[in-house]
């Protein structure tokens, strides 16, 4: 209980530090909103009866927002804290090490919730995206978001060990996040991508997060119109669950508290 309490307190500190950093707020919270606004204004027409391009794109941007909050932000923040010696000093305090990671998880969940609410609100108010109409769709939204952001968080913590310095963090992480968004069909209709690209994307969580979100915001008739559009909820849960396990193992094996660990 003491570890959990300290972790929650640490989470409050992490949230305040995040909000005080203009760069973090802009690139984690504002950038997905800017993309949604720009692409929403540019895209027009329908990709299927009753399914607009904006509706298709908005669902993908929600998944990309979770990737940005969980994976990208942590993989950039942690190397900076490591380089400044913050992690080394924390390890030398009586605070349990688990409390540090609990604090990061609390921060990611809080910022991810705000990010998701903002994206849904903008999509619904300004671009006419219809919200899920049934409890079943909202339940699907909940477990896809939870599994997705958990997988992204663990992968972000593990990936943070690849950056040799705080300054190199964005250069290492940002291209990976952008490529994943392109090959996972965030910016384009997924079925229009080359088959080899779809095969690579299917290995990583974002493709399945995007697919899960579209199963919530797009009508079931869209999935029924073509076999390649099938939602595959069981596969989504299996892949995201597998990445949670893999991410946890990688965290335990690779996380460094100092640059020399």
mmCIF file of N, CA, C and O in Angstrom, residues 132-187:
data_model
loop_
_atom_site.group_PDB
_atom_site.id
_atom_site.type_symbol
_atom_site.label_atom_id
_atom_site.label_comp_id
_atom_site.label_asym_id
_atom_site.label_seq_id
_atom_site.Cartn_x
_atom_site.Cartn_y
_atom_site.Cartn_z
ATOM 1 N N UNK A 132 -20.337 6.218 -30.674
ATOM 2 C CA UNK A 132 -20.913 4.873 -30.530
ATOM 3 C C UNK A 132 -22.294 4.941 -29.890
ATOM 4 O O UNK A 132 -22.505 5.677 -28.919
ATOM 5 N N UNK A 133 -23.226 4.162 -30.433
ATOM 6 C CA UNK A 133 -24.621 4.260 -29.992
ATOM 7 C C UNK A 133 -25.014 3.179 -29.002
ATOM 8 O O UNK A 133 -26.090 3.258 -28.404
ATOM 9 N N UNK A 134 -24.192 2.165 -28.797
ATOM 10 C CA UNK A 134 -24.562 1.055 -27.923
ATOM 11 C C UNK A 134 -23.525 0.859 -26.824
ATOM 12 O O UNK A 134 -22.352 1.246 -26.976
ATOM 13 N N UNK A 135 -23.964 0.217 -25.737
ATOM 14 C CA UNK A 135 -23.046 -0.085 -24.639
ATOM 15 C C UNK A 135 -21.951 -1.052 -25.084
ATOM 16 O O UNK A 135 -20.808 -0.977 -24.622
ATOM 17 N N UNK A 136 -22.299 -1.955 -25.990
ATOM 18 C CA UNK A 136 -21.317 -2.901 -26.492
ATOM 19 C C UNK A 136 -20.175 -2.228 -27.219
ATOM 20 O O UNK A 136 -19.006 -2.614 -27.072
ATOM 21 N N UNK A 137 -20.496 -1.211 -28.005
ATOM 22 C CA UNK A 137 -19.446 -0.470 -28.704
ATOM 23 C C UNK A 137 -18.558 0.300 -27.723
ATOM 24 O O UNK A 137 -17.333 0.357 -27.899
ATOM 25 N N UNK A 138 -19.155 0.898 -26.708
ATOM 26 C CA UNK A 138 -18.358 1.608 -25.710
ATOM 27 C C UNK A 138 -17.480 0.640 -24.917
ATOM 28 O O UNK A 138 -16.349 0.977 -24.536
ATOM 29 N N UNK A 139 -17.991 -0.565 -24.657
ATOM 30 C CA UNK A 139 -17.181 -1.578 -23.968
ATOM 31 C C UNK A 139 -15.979 -1.962 -24.823
ATOM 32 O O UNK A 139 -14.854 -2.080 -24.314
ATOM 33 N N UNK A 140 -16.223 -2.145 -26.122
ATOM 34 C CA UNK A 140 -15.114 -2.447 -27.030
ATOM 35 C C UNK A 140 -14.102 -1.310 -27.043
ATOM 36 O O UNK A 140 -12.884 -1.538 -27.003
ATOM 37 N N UNK A 141 -14.614 -0.081 -27.086
ATOM 38 C CA UNK A 141 -13.733 1.081 -27.046
ATOM 39 C C UNK A 141 -12.862 1.048 -25.788
ATOM 40 O O UNK A 141 -11.648 1.311 -25.854
ATOM 41 N N UNK A 142 -13.458 0.704 -24.655
ATOM 42 C CA UNK A 142 -12.736 0.705 -23.389
ATOM 43 C C UNK A 142 -11.610 -0.321 -23.352
ATOM 44 O O UNK A 142 -10.471 0.019 -22.981
ATOM 45 N N UNK A 143 -11.901 -1.571 -23.750
ATOM 46 C CA UNK A 143 -10.841 -2.574 -23.634
ATOM 47 C C UNK A 143 -9.764 -2.407 -24.711
ATOM 48 O O UNK A 143 -8.584 -2.681 -24.449
ATOM 49 N N UNK A 144 -10.146 -1.930 -25.889
ATOM 50 C CA UNK A 144 -9.127 -1.670 -26.909
ATOM 51 C C UNK A 144 -8.208 -0.542 -26.455
ATOM 52 O O UNK A 144 -6.976 -0.633 -26.566
ATOM 53 N N UNK A 145 -8.787 0.535 -25.915
ATOM 54 C CA UNK A 145 -7.982 1.664 -25.441
ATOM 55 C C UNK A 145 -7.080 1.252 -24.288
ATOM 56 O O UNK A 145 -5.901 1.613 -24.245
ATOM 57 N N UNK A 146 -7.613 0.467 -23.342
ATOM 58 C CA UNK A 146 -6.829 0.064 -22.175
ATOM 59 C C UNK A 146 -5.685 -0.866 -22.560
ATOM 60 O O UNK A 146 -4.537 -0.662 -22.138
ATOM 61 N N UNK A 147 -5.984 -1.887 -23.364
ATOM 62 C CA UNK A 147 -4.920 -2.798 -23.798
ATOM 63 C C UNK A 147 -3.903 -2.062 -24.662
ATOM 64 O O UNK A 147 -2.692 -2.265 -24.528
ATOM 65 N N UNK A 148 -4.399 -1.185 -25.539
ATOM 66 C CA UNK A 148 -3.505 -0.468 -26.436
ATOM 67 C C UNK A 148 -2.562 0.463 -25.707
ATOM 68 O O UNK A 148 -1.350 0.464 -25.957
ATOM 69 N N UNK A 149 -3.089 1.263 -24.786
ATOM 70 C CA UNK A 149 -2.222 2.223 -24.099
ATOM 71 C C UNK A 149 -1.280 1.519 -23.132
ATOM 72 O O UNK A 149 -0.166 1.982 -22.886
ATOM 73 N N UNK A 150 -1.704 0.370 -22.579
ATOM 74 C CA UNK A 150 -0.808 -0.413 -21.723
ATOM 75 C C UNK A 150 0.364 -0.950 -22.530
ATOM 76 O O UNK A 150 1.522 -0.861 -22.104
ATOM 77 N N UNK A 151 0.066 -1.509 -23.706
ATOM 78 C CA UNK A 151 1.132 -2.021 -24.570
ATOM 79 C C UNK A 151 2.073 -0.899 -24.994
ATOM 80 O O UNK A 151 3.307 -1.062 -24.974
ATOM 81 N N UNK A 152 1.528 0.253 -25.367
ATOM 82 C CA UNK A 152 2.344 1.385 -25.791
ATOM 83 C C UNK A 152 3.210 1.913 -24.651
ATOM 84 O O UNK A 152 4.367 2.306 -24.862
ATOM 85 N N UNK A 153 2.664 1.936 -23.439
ATOM 86 C CA UNK A 153 3.414 2.414 -22.282
ATOM 87 C C UNK A 153 4.619 1.526 -21.997
ATOM 88 O O UNK A 153 5.752 2.010 -21.813
ATOM 89 N N UNK A 154 4.405 0.220 -21.966
ATOM 90 C CA UNK A 154 5.501 -0.710 -21.693
ATOM 91 C C UNK A 154 6.546 -0.666 -22.805
ATOM 92 O O UNK A 154 7.752 -0.688 -22.536
ATOM 93 N N UNK A 155 6.093 -0.583 -24.048
ATOM 94 C CA UNK A 155 7.046 -0.491 -25.161
ATOM 95 C C UNK A 155 7.815 0.819 -25.113
ATOM 96 O O UNK A 155 9.004 0.862 -25.459
ATOM 97 N N UNK A 156 7.155 1.907 -24.694
ATOM 98 C CA UNK A 156 7.841 3.188 -24.576
ATOM 99 C C UNK A 156 8.926 3.155 -23.519
ATOM 100 O O UNK A 156 10.026 3.691 -23.723
ATOM 101 N N UNK A 157 8.638 2.525 -22.377
ATOM 102 C CA UNK A 157 9.644 2.404 -21.318
ATOM 103 C C UNK A 157 10.823 1.571 -21.805
ATOM 104 O O UNK A 157 11.994 1.916 -21.580
ATOM 105 N N UNK A 158 10.534 0.458 -22.490
ATOM 106 C CA UNK A 158 11.610 -0.393 -22.999
ATOM 107 C C UNK A 158 12.414 0.313 -24.082
ATOM 108 O O UNK A 158 13.646 0.256 -24.104
ATOM 109 N N UNK A 159 11.720 1.004 -24.984
ATOM 110 C CA UNK A 159 12.389 1.670 -26.107
ATOM 111 C C UNK A 159 13.259 2.823 -25.633
ATOM 112 O O UNK A 159 14.207 3.211 -26.330
ATOM 113 N N UNK A 160 12.979 3.359 -24.454
ATOM 114 C CA UNK A 160 13.744 4.500 -23.939
ATOM 115 C C UNK A 160 15.213 4.153 -23.721
ATOM 116 O O UNK A 160 16.060 5.048 -23.662
ATOM 117 N N UNK A 161 15.527 2.875 -23.603
ATOM 118 C CA UNK A 161 16.911 2.476 -23.377
ATOM 119 C C UNK A 161 17.753 2.536 -24.645
ATOM 120 O O UNK A 161 18.979 2.445 -24.570
ATOM 121 N N UNK A 162 17.110 2.696 -25.815
ATOM 122 C CA UNK A 162 17.861 2.757 -27.069
ATOM 123 C C UNK A 162 18.522 4.110 -27.277
ATOM 124 O O UNK A 162 19.560 4.196 -27.937
ATOM 125 N N UNK A 163 17.921 5.162 -26.749
ATOM 126 C CA UNK A 163 18.495 6.501 -26.924
ATOM 127 C C UNK A 163 19.724 6.650 -26.033
ATOM 128 O O UNK A 163 19.663 6.405 -24.832
ATOM 129 N N UNK A 164 20.826 7.075 -26.610
ATOM 130 C CA UNK A 164 22.063 7.212 -25.854
ATOM 131 C C UNK A 164 22.097 8.485 -25.018
ATOM 132 O O UNK A 164 22.908 8.609 -24.105
ATOM 133 N N UNK A 165 21.263 9.444 -25.367
ATOM 134 C CA UNK A 165 21.209 10.691 -24.618
ATOM 135 C C UNK A 165 19.802 11.264 -24.716
ATOM 136 O O UNK A 165 18.991 10.819 -25.542
ATOM 137 N N UNK A 166 19.528 12.264 -23.879
ATOM 138 C CA UNK A 166 18.228 12.898 -23.922
ATOM 139 C C UNK A 166 17.983 13.630 -25.221
ATOM 140 O O UNK A 166 16.866 13.661 -25.740
ATOM 141 N N UNK A 167 19.029 14.214 -25.783
ATOM 142 C CA UNK A 167 18.880 14.960 -27.035
ATOM 143 C C UNK A 167 18.603 14.060 -28.223
ATOM 144 O O UNK A 167 17.970 14.464 -29.201
ATOM 145 N N UNK A 168 19.088 12.815 -28.166
ATOM 146 C CA UNK A 168 18.869 11.900 -29.285
ATOM 147 C C UNK A 168 17.523 11.197 -29.208
ATOM 148 O O UNK A 168 17.123 10.534 -30.166
ATOM 149 N N UNK A 169 16.821 11.324 -28.088
ATOM 150 C CA UNK A 169 15.544 10.654 -27.920
ATOM 151 C C UNK A 169 14.539 10.940 -29.019
ATOM 152 O O UNK A 169 14.022 10.021 -29.662
ATOM 153 N N UNK A 170 14.213 12.231 -29.277
ATOM 154 C CA UNK A 170 13.247 12.521 -30.339
ATOM 155 C C UNK A 170 13.678 12.009 -31.702
ATOM 156 O O UNK A 170 12.844 11.552 -32.489
ATOM 157 N N UNK A 171 14.976 12.074 -32.000
ATOM 158 C CA UNK A 171 15.458 11.610 -33.302
ATOM 159 C C UNK A 171 15.307 10.105 -33.455
ATOM 160 O O UNK A 171 15.123 9.600 -34.569
ATOM 161 N N UNK A 172 15.400 9.372 -32.358
ATOM 162 C CA UNK A 172 15.267 7.921 -32.405
ATOM 163 C C UNK A 172 13.805 7.495 -32.426
ATOM 164 O O UNK A 172 13.425 6.562 -33.147
ATOM 165 N N UNK A 173 12.971 8.187 -31.661
ATOM 166 C CA UNK A 173 11.597 7.743 -31.430
ATOM 167 C C UNK A 173 10.621 8.257 -32.489
ATOM 168 O O UNK A 173 9.782 7.496 -32.987
ATOM 169 N N UNK A 174 10.719 9.532 -32.834
ATOM 170 C CA UNK A 174 9.727 10.142 -33.729
ATOM 171 C C UNK A 174 9.609 9.443 -35.078
ATOM 172 O O UNK A 174 8.489 9.185 -35.540
ATOM 173 N N UNK A 175 10.721 9.120 -35.766
ATOM 174 C CA UNK A 175 10.565 8.412 -37.046
ATOM 175 C C UNK A 175 9.847 7.079 -36.912
ATOM 176 O O UNK A 175 9.056 6.704 -37.788
ATOM 177 N N UNK A 176 10.098 6.366 -35.822
ATOM 178 C CA UNK A 176 9.430 5.081 -35.612
ATOM 179 C C UNK A 176 7.925 5.284 -35.482
ATOM 180 O O UNK A 176 7.122 4.565 -36.098
ATOM 181 N N UNK A 177 7.525 6.280 -34.695
ATOM 182 C CA UNK A 177 6.096 6.543 -34.502
ATOM 183 C C UNK A 177 5.432 6.968 -35.807
ATOM 184 O O UNK A 177 4.312 6.524 -36.120
ATOM 185 N N UNK A 178 6.108 7.812 -36.592
ATOM 186 C CA UNK A 178 5.525 8.284 -37.857
ATOM 187 C C UNK A 178 5.363 7.134 -38.845
ATOM 188 O O UNK A 178 4.323 6.985 -39.497
ATOM 189 N N UNK A 179 6.403 6.300 -38.977
ATOM 190 C CA UNK A 179 6.330 5.163 -39.902
ATOM 191 C C UNK A 179 5.211 4.217 -39.494
ATOM 192 O O UNK A 179 4.447 3.732 -40.350
ATOM 193 N N UNK A 180 5.078 3.946 -38.204
ATOM 194 C CA UNK A 180 4.013 3.065 -37.743
ATOM 195 C C UNK A 180 2.640 3.631 -38.090
ATOM 196 O O UNK A 180 1.724 2.884 -38.469
ATOM 197 N N UNK A 181 2.473 4.934 -37.976
ATOM 198 C CA UNK A 181 1.193 5.541 -38.309
ATOM 199 C C UNK A 181 0.881 5.406 -39.799
ATOM 200 O O UNK A 181 -0.256 5.133 -40.173
ATOM 201 N N UNK A 182 1.891 5.557 -40.640
ATOM 202 C CA UNK A 182 1.660 5.455 -42.081
ATOM 203 C C UNK A 182 1.332 4.019 -42.493
ATOM 204 O O UNK A 182 0.377 3.779 -43.241
ATOM 205 N N UNK A 183 2.105 3.050 -42.025
ATOM 206 C CA UNK A 183 1.891 1.677 -42.476
ATOM 207 C C UNK A 183 0.700 1.020 -41.789
ATOM 208 O O UNK A 183 0.223 -0.019 -42.251
ATOM 209 N N UNK A 184 0.211 1.620 -40.703
ATOM 210 C CA UNK A 184 -0.937 1.054 -39.996
ATOM 211 C C UNK A 184 -2.265 1.598 -40.503
ATOM 212 O O UNK A 184 -3.320 1.257 -39.964
ATOM 213 N N UNK A 185 -2.215 2.475 -41.507
ATOM 214 C CA UNK A 185 -3.444 2.980 -42.095
ATOM 215 C C UNK A 185 -4.105 4.095 -41.326
ATOM 216 O O UNK A 185 -5.305 4.292 -41.453
ATOM 217 N N UNK A 186 -3.323 4.820 -40.528
ATOM 218 C CA UNK A 186 -3.900 5.952 -39.799
ATOM 219 C C UNK A 186 -4.283 7.068 -40.773
ATOM 220 O O UNK A 186 -5.352 7.669 -40.663
ATOM 221 N N UNK A 187 -3.421 7.341 -41.741
ATOM 222 C CA UNK A 187 -3.642 8.449 -42.669
ATOM 223 C C UNK A 187 -4.274 8.016 -43.991
ATOM 224 O O UNK A 187 -4.659 8.863 -44.785
#
